[in-house]
Each structure stands twice: as structure tokens, then as C-alpha cells.
């Protein structure tokens, strides 16, 4: 229960997959009221200056992740900055397979959140999103 | 929501996670648990109290000696936690699915 994984295979070589994942994240990242730290102001997302950054309409931004490994075309790791005292990391690995590249994403450290998690947990994008989904589940 | 917070708070500690792992194999008295995690019974009882308060374990209160209480896992909070983890995964699966569609679109444009 420490980590979750998701994966997909894309019909390009690892270098291209890595480039599209990073340089073009703004073109594929799924928008939704739950996908942003600040949905009212968010207009874009970008890997920039060593951070995964959410851009705002007023010119401001929030860094949601700090890049800790940038190894094109093989892998990319960023540390979650939303829940500062937890130690969550997201690793994305690109492996060549028949017909393209397998992209495996692992979100780990889900059990490292501090005991006073209640106040903090709702601030993060993924936490924010999933907790609302989680709450919705009880309303159905 | 409050229940999930309590579950995560209880699981944030390595000793308590170890106790959970031990209890997966079956119910155990507090004394055996203390021995298994190499901790004094009073030191462990603090952790057991958190696990009880979080609803992760249930203690059979038979005798007067707390060390003889039999601890058992309660499945409910784990089902809720799993549902929550499934949602984290669903979030990333959706993002990767969208990434794949974008790659395929990009390739069609260039080919």
C-alpha cells in the first residue's frame, strides 16, 4: 500500500516519448477542476527550471514537483512538493518494447505522510482530487 | 473522510505498519506483538492505542491483563484505503491514457 503504478505503451522510441511527456505535458495533461492546485487560476502546466510547475492566469505559479532525476531517454523522477513533510515521489520510466515504448509511472511513498495528515492532505493535486472522488463515493 | 485520515495517520508510523503486517497472519496478544517488534509492552501499548482509535484493529477484552488482550485486524479501513489508492491510480491511468492519445495524434500529423 506504499505505491501505485500505471503504465501505457506508445508507438514511438523512448527519446521521443520522453520528449513528448516532458516538453509537451501542457498538450496532454488532463484538465479538470480536480487536476489543479488552484483550479480558478490555473492555465497551464510545464516542466521548467527543475520543477513541475502549474502556471496561473495572473502570471503567478506554484511548483508542485521538484525534479530529482532527469535522465532522458530512460527516466524521470520528481518529488511531490505539495505535501511537504511526506516523502512522495513520482517516477516515470521509458523502456523500449516491440512497437514503441512502455511508459511506467510509479507514485510511491503514499504511506509516508505525517500523522497530522488531515490538514495537509487536502491541499495536493492528487490528494485533493482523489479525496474528493473518495468523498463522492459515499454520496452515491 | 475523517476515517481515512485516521487510517493514514495510524499507518504513518513504521512500528504500527509492522504490527499490521504481523496481524495479517492472524490474531495475536499484545505481549507477542511487543516481542515481535522488540519493544516493551508499555511502549507498544501507545501504538496499539492509536491503531484501536483509528479502527484498524480490534482488541478482545477478556482478562484484566492488557497483554493478554487478543488483537485482530478490522478489514473495513483497509477496504476504504484500497478504494482511495485505486483513485490515485485512476488519476495517473487517465493522465497516461491522454499522453498516449497525444503521442498518436502527433505521429499521425508527422507521418
JSON list of C-alpha atoms in Angstrom, two decimals:
[
{"chain": "A", "resi": 1, "resn": "UNK", "atom": "CA", "xyz": [0.00, 0.00, 0.00]},
{"chain": "A", "resi": 2, "resn": "UNK", "atom": "CA", "xyz": [3.07, 2.19, -0.33]},
{"chain": "A", "resi": 3, "resn": "UNK", "atom": "CA", "xyz": [2.87, 2.77, -4.08]},
{"chain": "A", "resi": 4, "resn": "UNK", "atom": "CA", "xyz": [0.58, 2.68, -7.07]},
{"chain": "A", "resi": 5, "resn": "UNK", "atom": "CA", "xyz": [1.58, 2.04, -10.68]},
{"chain": "A", "resi": 6, "resn": "UNK", "atom": "CA", "xyz": [0.12, 2.92, -14.04]},
{"chain": "A", "resi": 7, "resn": "UNK", "atom": "CA", "xyz": [1.53, 2.17, -17.47]},
{"chain": "A", "resi": 8, "resn": "UNK", "atom": "CA", "xyz": [0.94, 2.67, -21.16]},
{"chain": "A", "resi": 9, "resn": "UNK", "atom": "CA", "xyz": [2.71, 1.76, -24.42]},
{"chain": "A", "resi": 10, "resn": "UNK", "atom": "CA", "xyz": [3.19, 4.43, -27.06]},
{"chain": "A", "resi": 11, "resn": "UNK", "atom": "CA", "xyz": [4.24, 3.89, -30.71]},
{"chain": "A", "resi": 12, "resn": "UNK", "atom": "CA", "xyz": [7.43, 5.98, -30.64]},
{"chain": "A", "resi": 13, "resn": "UNK", "atom": "CA", "xyz": [11.01, 5.43, -29.49]},
{"chain": "A", "resi": 14, "resn": "UNK", "atom": "CA", "xyz": [11.94, 6.23, -25.86]},
{"chain": "A", "resi": 15, "resn": "UNK", "atom": "CA", "xyz": [13.67, 9.53, -26.69]},
{"chain": "A", "resi": 16, "resn": "UNK", "atom": "CA", "xyz": [10.56, 10.78, -28.48]},
{"chain": "A", "resi": 17, "resn": "UNK", "atom": "CA", "xyz": [8.28, 9.50, -25.73]},
{"chain": "A", "resi": 18, "resn": "UNK", "atom": "CA", "xyz": [10.40, 11.25, -23.09]},
{"chain": "A", "resi": 19, "resn": "UNK", "atom": "CA", "xyz": [10.41, 14.49, -25.06]},
{"chain": "A", "resi": 20, "resn": "UNK", "atom": "CA", "xyz": [6.65, 14.48, -25.62]},
{"chain": "A", "resi": 21, "resn": "UNK", "atom": "CA", "xyz": [5.98, 13.55, -21.98]},
{"chain": "A", "resi": 22, "resn": "UNK", "atom": "CA", "xyz": [8.04, 16.47, -20.71]},
{"chain": "A", "resi": 23, "resn": "UNK", "atom": "CA", "xyz": [8.12, 19.22, -23.37]},
{"chain": "A", "resi": 24, "resn": "UNK", "atom": "CA", "xyz": [4.50, 18.73, -24.37]},
{"chain": "A", "resi": 25, "resn": "UNK", "atom": "CA", "xyz": [2.92, 17.98, -21.00]},
{"chain": "A", "resi": 26, "resn": "UNK", "atom": "CA", "xyz": [0.72, 21.01, -21.41]},
{"chain": "A", "resi": 27, "resn": "UNK", "atom": "CA", "xyz": [-0.80, 19.45, -24.53]},
{"chain": "A", "resi": 28, "resn": "UNK", "atom": "CA", "xyz": [-1.88, 16.17, -22.93]},
{"chain": "A", "resi": 29, "resn": "UNK", "atom": "CA", "xyz": [-2.32, 16.79, -19.20]},
{"chain": "A", "resi": 30, "resn": "UNK", "atom": "CA", "xyz": [-5.98, 16.16, -18.40]},
{"chain": "A", "resi": 31, "resn": "UNK", "atom": "CA", "xyz": [-7.65, 19.34, -17.20]},
{"chain": "A", "resi": 32, "resn": "UNK", "atom": "CA", "xyz": [-10.39, 19.22, -14.64]},
{"chain": "A", "resi": 33, "resn": "UNK", "atom": "CA", "xyz": [-11.45, 21.09, -11.60]},
{"chain": "A", "resi": 34, "resn": "UNK", "atom": "CA", "xyz": [-9.64, 18.45, -9.54]},
{"chain": "A", "resi": 35, "resn": "UNK", "atom": "CA", "xyz": [-6.44, 18.39, -11.58]},
{"chain": "A", "resi": 36, "resn": "UNK", "atom": "CA", "xyz": [-5.02, 21.65, -10.35]},
{"chain": "A", "resi": 37, "resn": "UNK", "atom": "CA", "xyz": [-3.76, 23.07, -7.08]},
{"chain": "A", "resi": 38, "resn": "UNK", "atom": "CA", "xyz": [-5.64, 26.28, -7.82]},
{"chain": "A", "resi": 39, "resn": "UNK", "atom": "CA", "xyz": [-8.37, 25.49, -10.38]},
{"chain": "A", "resi": 40, "resn": "UNK", "atom": "CA", "xyz": [-9.62, 29.09, -10.53]},
{"chain": "A", "resi": 41, "resn": "UNK", "atom": "CA", "xyz": [-6.31, 30.46, -11.75]},
{"chain": "A", "resi": 42, "resn": "UNK", "atom": "CA", "xyz": [-4.58, 27.51, -13.41]},
{"chain": "A", "resi": 43, "resn": "UNK", "atom": "CA", "xyz": [-3.96, 27.86, -17.14]},
{"chain": "A", "resi": 44, "resn": "UNK", "atom": "CA", "xyz": [-1.06, 25.52, -17.86]},
{"chain": "A", "resi": 45, "resn": "UNK", "atom": "CA", "xyz": [1.49, 23.03, -16.65]},
{"chain": "A", "resi": 46, "resn": "UNK", "atom": "CA", "xyz": [5.18, 22.81, -17.54]},
{"chain": "A", "resi": 47, "resn": "UNK", "atom": "CA", "xyz": [8.48, 21.24, -16.60]},
{"chain": "A", "resi": 48, "resn": "UNK", "atom": "CA", "xyz": [10.57, 24.35, -16.01]},
{"chain": "A", "resi": 49, "resn": "UNK", "atom": "CA", "xyz": [13.74, 25.32, -14.11]},
{"chain": "A", "resi": 50, "resn": "UNK", "atom": "CA", "xyz": [13.93, 21.94, -12.40]},
{"chain": "A", "resi": 51, "resn": "UNK", "atom": "CA", "xyz": [10.32, 21.94, -11.27]},
{"chain": "A", "resi": 52, "resn": "UNK", "atom": "CA", "xyz": [6.93, 20.71, -12.36]},
{"chain": "A", "resi": 53, "resn": "UNK", "atom": "CA", "xyz": [5.06, 23.97, -12.37]},
{"chain": "A", "resi": 54, "resn": "UNK", "atom": "CA", "xyz": [1.41, 24.97, -12.53]},
{"chain": "A", "resi": 55, "resn": "UNK", "atom": "CA", "xyz": [1.03, 28.32, -14.28]},
{"chain": "A", "resi": 56, "resn": "UNK", "atom": "CA", "xyz": [-1.65, 30.84, -13.34]},
{"chain": "A", "resi": 57, "resn": "UNK", "atom": "CA", "xyz": [-3.61, 33.38, -15.34]},
{"chain": "A", "resi": 58, "resn": "UNK", "atom": "CA", "xyz": [-2.22, 36.27, -13.26]},
{"chain": "A", "resi": 59, "resn": "UNK", "atom": "CA", "xyz": [1.36, 35.34, -14.15]},
{"chain": "A", "resi": 60, "resn": "UNK", "atom": "CA", "xyz": [2.00, 33.53, -10.89]},
{"chain": "A", "resi": 61, "resn": "UNK", "atom": "CA", "xyz": [2.67, 29.84, -10.46]},
{"chain": "A", "resi": 62, "resn": "UNK", "atom": "CA", "xyz": [3.04, 27.04, -7.95]},
{"chain": "A", "resi": 63, "resn": "UNK", "atom": "CA", "xyz": [5.70, 24.35, -8.06]},
{"chain": "A", "resi": 64, "resn": "UNK", "atom": "CA", "xyz": [4.01, 21.02, -7.48]},
{"chain": "A", "resi": 65, "resn": "UNK", "atom": "CA", "xyz": [7.10, 18.85, -8.00]},
{"chain": "A", "resi": 66, "resn": "UNK", "atom": "CA", "xyz": [10.88, 19.12, -7.78]},
{"chain": "A", "resi": 67, "resn": "UNK", "atom": "CA", "xyz": [12.86, 17.19, -10.39]},
{"chain": "A", "resi": 68, "resn": "UNK", "atom": "CA", "xyz": [15.28, 14.86, -8.67]},
{"chain": "A", "resi": 69, "resn": "UNK", "atom": "CA", "xyz": [16.29, 12.72, -11.67]},
{"chain": "A", "resi": 70, "resn": "UNK", "atom": "CA", "xyz": [16.23, 13.79, -15.29]},
{"chain": "A", "resi": 71, "resn": "UNK", "atom": "CA", "xyz": [17.77, 11.03, -17.35]},
{"chain": "A", "resi": 72, "resn": "UNK", "atom": "CA", "xyz": [16.47, 11.15, -20.92]},
{"chain": "A", "resi": 73, "resn": "UNK", "atom": "CA", "xyz": [15.52, 8.90, -22.55]},
{"chain": "A", "resi": 74, "resn": "UNK", "atom": "CA", "xyz": [15.22, 6.42, -19.66]},
{"chain": "A", "resi": 75, "resn": "UNK", "atom": "CA", "xyz": [13.61, 8.00, -16.67]},
{"chain": "A", "resi": 76, "resn": "UNK", "atom": "CA", "xyz": [12.38, 10.99, -14.80]},
{"chain": "A", "resi": 77, "resn": "UNK", "atom": "CA", "xyz": [11.65, 11.36, -11.08]},
{"chain": "A", "resi": 78, "resn": "UNK", "atom": "CA", "xyz": [10.11, 14.23, -9.25]},
{"chain": "A", "resi": 79, "resn": "UNK", "atom": "CA", "xyz": [9.42, 14.73, -5.55]},
{"chain": "A", "resi": 80, "resn": "UNK", "atom": "CA", "xyz": [5.98, 15.85, -4.53]},
{"chain": "A", "resi": 81, "resn": "UNK", "atom": "CA", "xyz": [6.13, 19.38, -3.09]},
{"chain": "A", "resi": 82, "resn": "UNK", "atom": "CA", "xyz": [2.51, 19.70, -2.14]},
{"chain": "A", "resi": 83, "resn": "UNK", "atom": "CA", "xyz": [2.66, 17.58, 0.97]},
{"chain": "A", "resi": 84, "resn": "UNK", "atom": "CA", "xyz": [5.97, 18.95, 2.21]},
{"chain": "A", "resi": 85, "resn": "UNK", "atom": "CA", "xyz": [6.53, 16.67, 5.14]},
{"chain": "A", "resi": 86, "resn": "UNK", "atom": "CA", "xyz": [5.65, 13.48, 3.31]},
{"chain": "A", "resi": 87, "resn": "UNK", "atom": "CA", "xyz": [8.19, 11.84, 1.02]},
{"chain": "A", "resi": 88, "resn": "UNK", "atom": "CA", "xyz": [6.18, 11.04, -2.04]},
{"chain": "A", "resi": 89, "resn": "UNK", "atom": "CA", "xyz": [7.90, 10.58, -5.37]},
{"chain": "A", "resi": 90, "resn": "UNK", "atom": "CA", "xyz": [6.65, 10.03, -8.87]},
{"chain": "A", "resi": 91, "resn": "UNK", "atom": "CA", "xyz": [8.95, 8.06, -11.19]},
{"chain": "A", "resi": 92, "resn": "UNK", "atom": "CA", "xyz": [8.32, 7.71, -14.91]},
{"chain": "A", "resi": 93, "resn": "UNK", "atom": "CA", "xyz": [10.39, 5.08, -16.73]},
{"chain": "A", "resi": 94, "resn": "UNK", "atom": "CA", "xyz": [10.61, 4.73, -20.53]},
{"chain": "A", "resi": 95, "resn": "UNK", "atom": "CA", "xyz": [11.59, 1.28, -21.86]},
{"chain": "A", "resi": 96, "resn": "UNK", "atom": "CA", "xyz": [11.88, 0.18, -25.48]},
{"chain": "A", "resi": 97, "resn": "UNK", "atom": "CA", "xyz": [9.45, -2.62, -26.39]},
{"chain": "A", "resi": 98, "resn": "UNK", "atom": "CA", "xyz": [8.19, -4.10, -29.65]},
{"chain": "A", "resi": 99, "resn": "UNK", "atom": "CA", "xyz": [6.32, -1.37, -31.44]},
{"chain": "A", "resi": 100, "resn": "UNK", "atom": "CA", "xyz": [7.39, 1.51, -29.25]},
{"chain": "A", "resi": 101, "resn": "UNK", "atom": "CA", "xyz": [7.99, 2.47, -25.66]},
{"chain": "A", "resi": 102, "resn": "UNK", "atom": "CA", "xyz": [6.45, 1.27, -22.46]},
{"chain": "A", "resi": 103, "resn": "UNK", "atom": "CA", "xyz": [5.93, 4.11, -20.01]},
{"chain": "A", "resi": 104, "resn": "UNK", "atom": "CA", "xyz": [5.56, 3.04, -16.38]},
{"chain": "A", "resi": 105, "resn": "UNK", "atom": "CA", "xyz": [4.62, 5.59, -13.77]},
{"chain": "A", "resi": 106, "resn": "UNK", "atom": "CA", "xyz": [5.02, 4.84, -10.08]},
{"chain": "A", "resi": 107, "resn": "UNK", "atom": "CA", "xyz": [3.66, 7.11, -7.36]},
{"chain": "A", "resi": 108, "resn": "UNK", "atom": "CA", "xyz": [5.36, 5.97, -4.17]},
{"chain": "A", "resi": 109, "resn": "UNK", "atom": "CA", "xyz": [5.65, 6.97, -0.55]},
{"chain": "A", "resi": 110, "resn": "UNK", "atom": "CA", "xyz": [1.90, 7.09, -0.10]},
{"chain": "A", "resi": 111, "resn": "UNK", "atom": "CA", "xyz": [2.40, 5.84, 3.45]},
{"chain": "A", "resi": 112, "resn": "UNK", "atom": "CA", "xyz": [4.97, 8.48, 4.43]},
{"chain": "A", "resi": 113, "resn": "UNK", "atom": "CA", "xyz": [2.50, 11.22, 5.13]},
{"chain": "A", "resi": 114, "resn": "UNK", "atom": "CA", "xyz": [2.82, 12.61, 8.65]},
{"chain": "A", "resi": 115, "resn": "UNK", "atom": "CA", "xyz": [0.38, 11.89, 11.46]},
{"chain": "A", "resi": 116, "resn": "UNK", "atom": "CA", "xyz": [-1.20, 15.33, 11.23]},
{"chain": "A", "resi": 117, "resn": "UNK", "atom": "CA", "xyz": [-2.13, 14.48, 7.69]},
{"chain": "A", "resi": 118, "resn": "UNK", "atom": "CA", "xyz": [-5.68, 15.74, 7.97]},
{"chain": "A", "resi": 119, "resn": "UNK", "atom": "CA", "xyz": [-4.93, 19.42, 7.48]},
{"chain": "A", "resi": 120, "resn": "UNK", "atom": "CA", "xyz": [-2.36, 18.98, 4.76]},
{"chain": "A", "resi": 121, "resn": "UNK", "atom": "CA", "xyz": [-3.72, 16.17, 2.74]},
{"chain": "A", "resi": 122, "resn": "UNK", "atom": "CA", "xyz": [-6.45, 18.14, 1.03]},
{"chain": "A", "resi": 123, "resn": "UNK", "atom": "CA", "xyz": [-4.07, 20.67, -0.47]},
{"chain": "A", "resi": 124, "resn": "UNK", "atom": "CA", "xyz": [-2.31, 18.49, -3.01]},
{"chain": "A", "resi": 125, "resn": "UNK", "atom": "CA", "xyz": [-3.50, 17.95, -6.53]},
{"chain": "A", "resi": 126, "resn": "UNK", "atom": "CA", "xyz": [-3.63, 14.20, -6.47]},
{"chain": "A", "resi": 127, "resn": "UNK", "atom": "CA", "xyz": [-4.72, 14.10, -2.85]},
{"chain": "A", "resi": 128, "resn": "UNK", "atom": "CA", "xyz": [-7.18, 16.83, -3.47]},
{"chain": "A", "resi": 129, "resn": "UNK", "atom": "CA", "xyz": [-8.62, 15.03, -6.43]},
{"chain": "A", "resi": 130, "resn": "UNK", "atom": "CA", "xyz": [-8.76, 11.59, -5.02]},
{"chain": "A", "resi": 131, "resn": "UNK", "atom": "CA", "xyz": [-10.15, 12.68, -1.70]},
{"chain": "A", "resi": 132, "resn": "UNK", "atom": "CA", "xyz": [-12.98, 14.37, -3.47]},
{"chain": "A", "resi": 133, "resn": "UNK", "atom": "CA", "xyz": [-13.55, 11.27, -5.56]},
{"chain": "A", "resi": 134, "resn": "UNK", "atom": "CA", "xyz": [-13.35, 9.34, -2.36]},
{"chain": "A", "resi": 135, "resn": "UNK", "atom": "CA", "xyz": [-15.92, 11.61, -0.76]},
{"chain": "A", "resi": 136, "resn": "UNK", "atom": "CA", "xyz": [-18.14, 11.35, -3.83]},
{"chain": "A", "resi": 137, "resn": "UNK", "atom": "CA", "xyz": [-18.17, 7.62, -3.47]},
{"chain": "A", "resi": 138, "resn": "UNK", "atom": "CA", "xyz": [-20.01, 7.94, -0.17]},
{"chain": "A", "resi": 139, "resn": "UNK", "atom": "CA", "xyz": [-22.53, 10.35, -1.63]},
{"chain": "A", "resi": 140, "resn": "UNK", "atom": "CA", "xyz": [-23.62, 7.98, -4.37]},
{"chain": "B", "resi": 1, "resn": "UNK", "atom": "CA", "xyz": [-13.08, 11.33, 5.19]},
{"chain": "B", "resi": 2, "resn": "UNK", "atom": "CA", "xyz": [-12.24, 11.53, 8.88]},
{"chain": "B", "resi": 3, "resn": "UNK", "atom": "CA", "xyz": [-11.90, 7.75, 8.90]},
{"chain": "B", "resi": 4, "resn": "UNK", "atom": "CA", "xyz": [-9.39, 7.83, 6.07]},
{"chain": "B", "resi": 5, "resn": "UNK", "atom": "CA", "xyz": [-7.34, 10.49, 7.83]},
{"chain": "B", "resi": 6, "resn": "UNK", "atom": "CA", "xyz": [-7.26, 8.30, 10.93]},
{"chain": "B", "resi": 7, "resn": "UNK", "atom": "CA", "xyz": [-6.23, 5.29, 8.85]},
{"chain": "B", "resi": 8, "resn": "UNK", "atom": "CA", "xyz": [-3.39, 7.17, 7.16]},
{"chain": "B", "resi": 9, "resn": "UNK", "atom": "CA", "xyz": [-2.27, 8.73, 10.43]},
{"chain": "B", "resi": 10, "resn": "UNK", "atom": "CA", "xyz": [-2.15, 5.31, 12.05]},
{"chain": "B", "resi": 11, "resn": "UNK", "atom": "CA", "xyz": [-0.17, 3.89, 9.11]},
{"chain": "B", "resi": 12, "resn": "UNK", "atom": "CA", "xyz": [2.33, 6.76, 9.06]},
{"chain": "B", "resi": 13, "resn": "UNK", "atom": "CA", "xyz": [4.43, 5.02, 11.72]},
{"chain": "B", "resi": 14, "resn": "UNK", "atom": "CA", "xyz": [6.74, 2.09, 10.86]},
{"chain": "B", "resi": 15, "resn": "UNK", "atom": "CA", "xyz": [6.14, 0.23, 14.13]},
{"chain": "B", "resi": 16, "resn": "UNK", "atom": "CA", "xyz": [2.41, 0.35, 13.57]},
{"chain": "B", "resi": 17, "resn": "UNK", "atom": "CA", "xyz": [2.82, -0.87, 9.99]},
{"chain": "B", "resi": 18, "resn": "UNK", "atom": "CA", "xyz": [4.84, -3.77, 11.32]},
{"chain": "B", "resi": 19, "resn": "UNK", "atom": "CA", "xyz": [2.09, -4.63, 13.80]},
{"chain": "B", "resi": 20, "resn": "UNK", "atom": "CA", "xyz": [-0.40, -4.58, 10.92]},
{"chain": "B", "resi": 21, "resn": "UNK", "atom": "CA", "xyz": [1.81, -6.95, 8.95]},
{"chain": "B", "resi": 22, "resn": "UNK", "atom": "CA", "xyz": [2.02, -9.32, 11.92]},
{"chain": "B", "resi": 23, "resn": "UNK", "atom": "CA", "xyz": [-1.73, -9.26, 12.42]},
{"chain": "B", "resi": 24, "resn": "UNK", "atom": "CA", "xyz": [-2.27, -10.20, 8.76]},
{"chain": "B", "resi": 25, "resn": "UNK", "atom": "CA", "xyz": [-1.12, -13.67, 9.75]},
{"chain": "B", "resi": 26, "resn": "UNK", "atom": "CA", "xyz": [-3.79, -13.87, 12.40]},
{"chain": "B", "resi": 27, "resn": "UNK", "atom": "CA", "xyz": [-4.89, -12.51, 15.81]},
{"chain": "B", "resi": 28, "resn": "UNK", "atom": "CA", "xyz": [-2.20, -12.10, 18.45]},
{"chain": "B", "resi": 29, "resn": "UNK", "atom": "CA", "xyz": [-1.95, -10.99, 22.08]},
{"chain": "B", "resi": 30, "resn": "UNK", "atom": "CA", "xyz": [-0.23, -7.68, 22.82]},
{"chain": "B", "resi": 31, "resn": "UNK", "atom": "CA", "xyz": [2.66, -9.40, 24.60]},
{"chain": "B", "resi": 32, "resn": "UNK", "atom": "CA", "xyz": [3.59, -11.40, 21.50]},
{"chain": "B", "resi": 33, "resn": "UNK", "atom": "CA", "xyz": [3.35, -8.32, 19.34]},
{"chain": "B", "resi": 34, "resn": "UNK", "atom": "CA", "xyz": [5.68, -6.42, 21.67]},
{"chain": "B", "resi": 35, "resn": "UNK", "atom": "CA", "xyz": [8.18, -9.24, 21.49]},
{"chain": "B", "resi": 36, "resn": "UNK", "atom": "CA", "xyz": [7.96, -9.43, 17.70]},
{"chain": "B", "resi": 37, "resn": "UNK", "atom": "CA", "xyz": [8.67, -5.71, 17.23]},
{"chain": "B", "resi": 38, "resn": "UNK", "atom": "CA", "xyz": [11.28, -5.77, 20.01]},
{"chain": "B", "resi": 39, "resn": "UNK", "atom": "CA", "xyz": [9.59, -3.19, 22.14]},
{"chain": "B", "resi": 40, "resn": "UNK", "atom": "CA", "xyz": [8.45, -3.10, 25.75]},
{"chain": "B", "resi": 41, "resn": "UNK", "atom": "CA", "xyz": [4.76, -3.76, 26.32]},
{"chain": "B", "resi": 42, "resn": "UNK", "atom": "CA", "xyz": [4.12, -0.22, 27.66]},
{"chain": "B", "resi": 43, "resn": "UNK", "atom": "CA", "xyz": [5.92, 1.33, 24.66]},
{"chain": "B", "resi": 44, "resn": "UNK", "atom": "CA", "xyz": [3.90, -0.74, 22.23]},
{"chain": "B", "resi": 45, "resn": "UNK", "atom": "CA", "xyz": [0.63, -0.09, 24.01]},
{"chain": "B", "resi": 46, "resn": "UNK", "atom": "CA", "xyz": [0.85, 3.54, 22.90]},
{"chain": "B", "resi": 47, "resn": "UNK", "atom": "CA", "xyz": [0.91, 2.37, 19.27]},
{"chain": "B", "resi": 48, "resn": "UNK", "atom": "CA", "xyz": [-1.84, -0.16, 19.85]},
{"chain": "B", "resi": 49, "resn": "UNK", "atom": "CA", "xyz": [-3.99, 2.60, 21.27]},
{"chain": "B", "resi": 50, "resn": "UNK", "atom": "CA", "xyz": [-3.54, 4.60, 18.03]},
{"chain": "B", "resi": 51, "resn": "UNK", "atom": "CA", "xyz": [-4.41, 1.55, 15.94]},
{"chain": "B", "resi": 52, "resn": "UNK", "atom": "CA", "xyz": [-7.53, 0.95, 18.04]},
{"chain": "B", "resi": 53, "resn": "UNK", "atom": "CA", "xyz": [-8.54, 4.61, 17.87]},
{"chain": "B", "resi": 54, "resn": "UNK", "atom": "CA", "xyz": [-8.10, 4.53, 14.09]},
{"chain": "B", "resi": 55, "resn": "UNK", "atom": "CA", "xyz": [-10.32, 1.48, 13.90]},
{"chain": "B", "resi": 56, "resn": "UNK", "atom": "CA", "xyz": [-7.60, -0.63, 12.26]},
{"chain": "B", "resi": 57, "resn": "UNK", "atom": "CA", "xyz": [-7.52, -3.24, 14.97]},
{"chain": "B", "resi": 58, "resn": "UNK", "atom": "CA", "xyz": [-9.96, -4.66, 17.42]},
{"chain": "B", "resi": 59, "resn": "UNK", "atom": "CA", "xyz": [-8.95, -5.83, 20.91]},
{"chain": "B", "resi": 60, "resn": "UNK", "atom": "CA", "xyz": [-10.78, -8.64, 22.62]},
{"chain": "B", "resi": 61, "resn": "UNK", "atom": "CA", "xyz": [-11.07, -7.62, 26.23]},
{"chain": "B", "resi": 62, "resn": "UNK", "atom": "CA", "xyz": [-11.12, -10.84, 28.17]},
{"chain": "B", "resi": 63, "resn": "UNK", "atom": "CA", "xyz": [-8.96, -10.75, 31.24]},
{"chain": "B", "resi": 64, "resn": "UNK", "atom": "CA", "xyz": [-7.65, -7.85, 33.27]},
{"chain": "B", "resi": 65, "resn": "UNK", "atom": "CA", "xyz": [-4.09, -8.08, 31.96]},
{"chain": "B", "resi": 66, "resn": "UNK", "atom": "CA", "xyz": [-3.82, -5.87, 28.84]},
{"chain": "B", "resi": 67, "resn": "UNK", "atom": "CA", "xyz": [-1.03, -8.05, 27.47]},
{"chain": "B", "resi": 68, "resn": "UNK", "atom": "CA", "xyz": [-3.47, -10.92, 27.22]},
{"chain": "B", "resi": 69, "resn": "UNK", "atom": "CA", "xyz": [-5.83, -8.97, 25.02]},
{"chain": "B", "resi": 70, "resn": "UNK", "atom": "CA", "xyz": [-6.12, -10.57, 21.62]},
{"chain": "B", "resi": 71, "resn": "UNK", "atom": "CA", "xyz": [-5.63, -8.12, 18.75]},
{"chain": "B", "resi": 72, "resn": "UNK", "atom": "CA", "xyz": [-7.37, -8.66, 15.40]},
{"chain": "B", "resi": 73, "resn": "UNK", "atom": "CA", "xyz": [-7.35, -6.65, 12.14]},
{"chain": "B", "resi": 74, "resn": "UNK", "atom": "CA", "xyz": [-10.55, -4.93, 11.10]},
{"chain": "B", "resi": 75, "resn": "UNK", "atom": "CA", "xyz": [-10.99, -5.13, 7.31]},
{"chain": "B", "resi": 76, "resn": "UNK", "atom": "CA", "xyz": [-13.15, -2.01, 6.85]},
{"chain": "B", "resi": 77, "resn": "UNK", "atom": "CA", "xyz": [-10.44, 0.71, 6.97]},
{"chain": "B", "resi": 78, "resn": "UNK", "atom": "CA", "xyz": [-8.27, -1.26, 4.55]},
{"chain": "B", "resi": 79, "resn": "UNK", "atom": "CA", "xyz": [-11.09, -1.53, 2.07]},
{"chain": "B", "resi": 80, "resn": "UNK", "atom": "CA", "xyz": [-11.53, 2.24, 2.29]},
{"chain": "B", "resi": 81, "resn": "UNK", "atom": "CA", "xyz": [-7.78, 2.80, 1.89]},
{"chain": "B", "resi": 82, "resn": "UNK", "atom": "CA", "xyz": [-7.69, 0.49, -1.12]},
{"chain": "B", "resi": 83, "resn": "UNK", "atom": "CA", "xyz": [-10.55, 2.43, -2.69]},
{"chain": "B", "resi": 84, "resn": "UNK", "atom": "CA", "xyz": [-8.54, 5.58, -2.19]},
{"chain": "B", "resi": 85, "resn": "UNK", "atom": "CA", "xyz": [-5.35, 4.07, -3.68]},
{"chain": "B", "resi": 86, "resn": "UNK", "atom": "CA", "xyz": [-7.42, 2.90, -6.63]},
{"chain": "B", "resi": 87, "resn": "UNK", "atom": "CA", "xyz": [-8.37, 6.53, -7.19]},
{"chain": "B", "resi": 88, "resn": "UNK", "atom": "CA", "xyz": [-4.73, 7.66, -7.15]},
{"chain": "B", "resi": 89, "resn": "UNK", "atom": "CA", "xyz": [-4.05, 5.02, -9.76]},
{"chain": "B", "resi": 90, "resn": "UNK", "atom": "CA", "xyz": [-7.09, 6.01, -11.79]},
{"chain": "B", "resi": 91, "resn": "UNK", "atom": "CA", "xyz": [-5.78, 9.58, -11.84]},
{"chain": "B", "resi": 92, "resn": "UNK", "atom": "CA", "xyz": [-2.44, 8.53, -13.33]},
{"chain": "B", "resi": 93, "resn": "UNK", "atom": "CA", "xyz": [-4.02, 5.98, -15.68]},
{"chain": "B", "resi": 94, "resn": "UNK", "atom": "CA", "xyz": [-6.18, 8.76, -17.08]},
{"chain": "B", "resi": 95, "resn": "UNK", "atom": "CA", "xyz": [-3.17, 11.08, -17.48]},
{"chain": "B", "resi": 96, "resn": "UNK", "atom": "CA", "xyz": [-1.12, 8.36, -19.22]},
{"chain": "B", "resi": 97, "resn": "UNK", "atom": "CA", "xyz": [-4.06, 7.48, -21.45]},
{"chain": "B", "resi": 98, "resn": "UNK", "atom": "CA", "xyz": [-4.26, 11.09, -22.53]},
{"chain": "B", "resi": 99, "resn": "UNK", "atom": "CA", "xyz": [-0.49, 11.15, -23.07]},
{"chain": "B", "resi": 100, "resn": "UNK", "atom": "CA", "xyz": [-0.78, 8.12, -25.36]},
{"chain": "B", "resi": 101, "resn": "UNK", "atom": "CA", "xyz": [-3.56, 9.74, -27.39]},
{"chain": "B", "resi": 102, "resn": "UNK", "atom": "CA", "xyz": [-1.47, 12.85, -27.76]},
{"chain": "B", "resi": 103, "resn": "UNK", "atom": "CA", "xyz": [1.55, 10.83, -28.96]},
{"chain": "B", "resi": 104, "resn": "UNK", "atom": "CA", "xyz": [-0.59, 9.00, -31.51]},
{"chain": "B", "resi": 105, "resn": "UNK", "atom": "CA", "xyz": [-2.09, 12.26, -32.74]},
{"chain": "B", "resi": 106, "resn": "UNK", "atom": "CA", "xyz": [1.37, 13.79, -33.06]},
{"chain": "B", "resi": 107, "resn": "UNK", "atom": "CA", "xyz": [2.64, 10.78, -35.04]},
{"chain": "B", "resi": 108, "resn": "UNK", "atom": "CA", "xyz": [-0.29, 10.92, -37.47]},
{"chain": "B", "resi": 109, "resn": "UNK", "atom": "CA", "xyz": [0.42, 14.58, -38.12]},
{"chain": "B", "resi": 110, "resn": "UNK", "atom": "CA", "xyz": [4.05, 13.94, -38.96]},
{"chain": "B", "resi": 111, "resn": "UNK", "atom": "CA", "xyz": [3.62, 10.74, -40.97]}
]
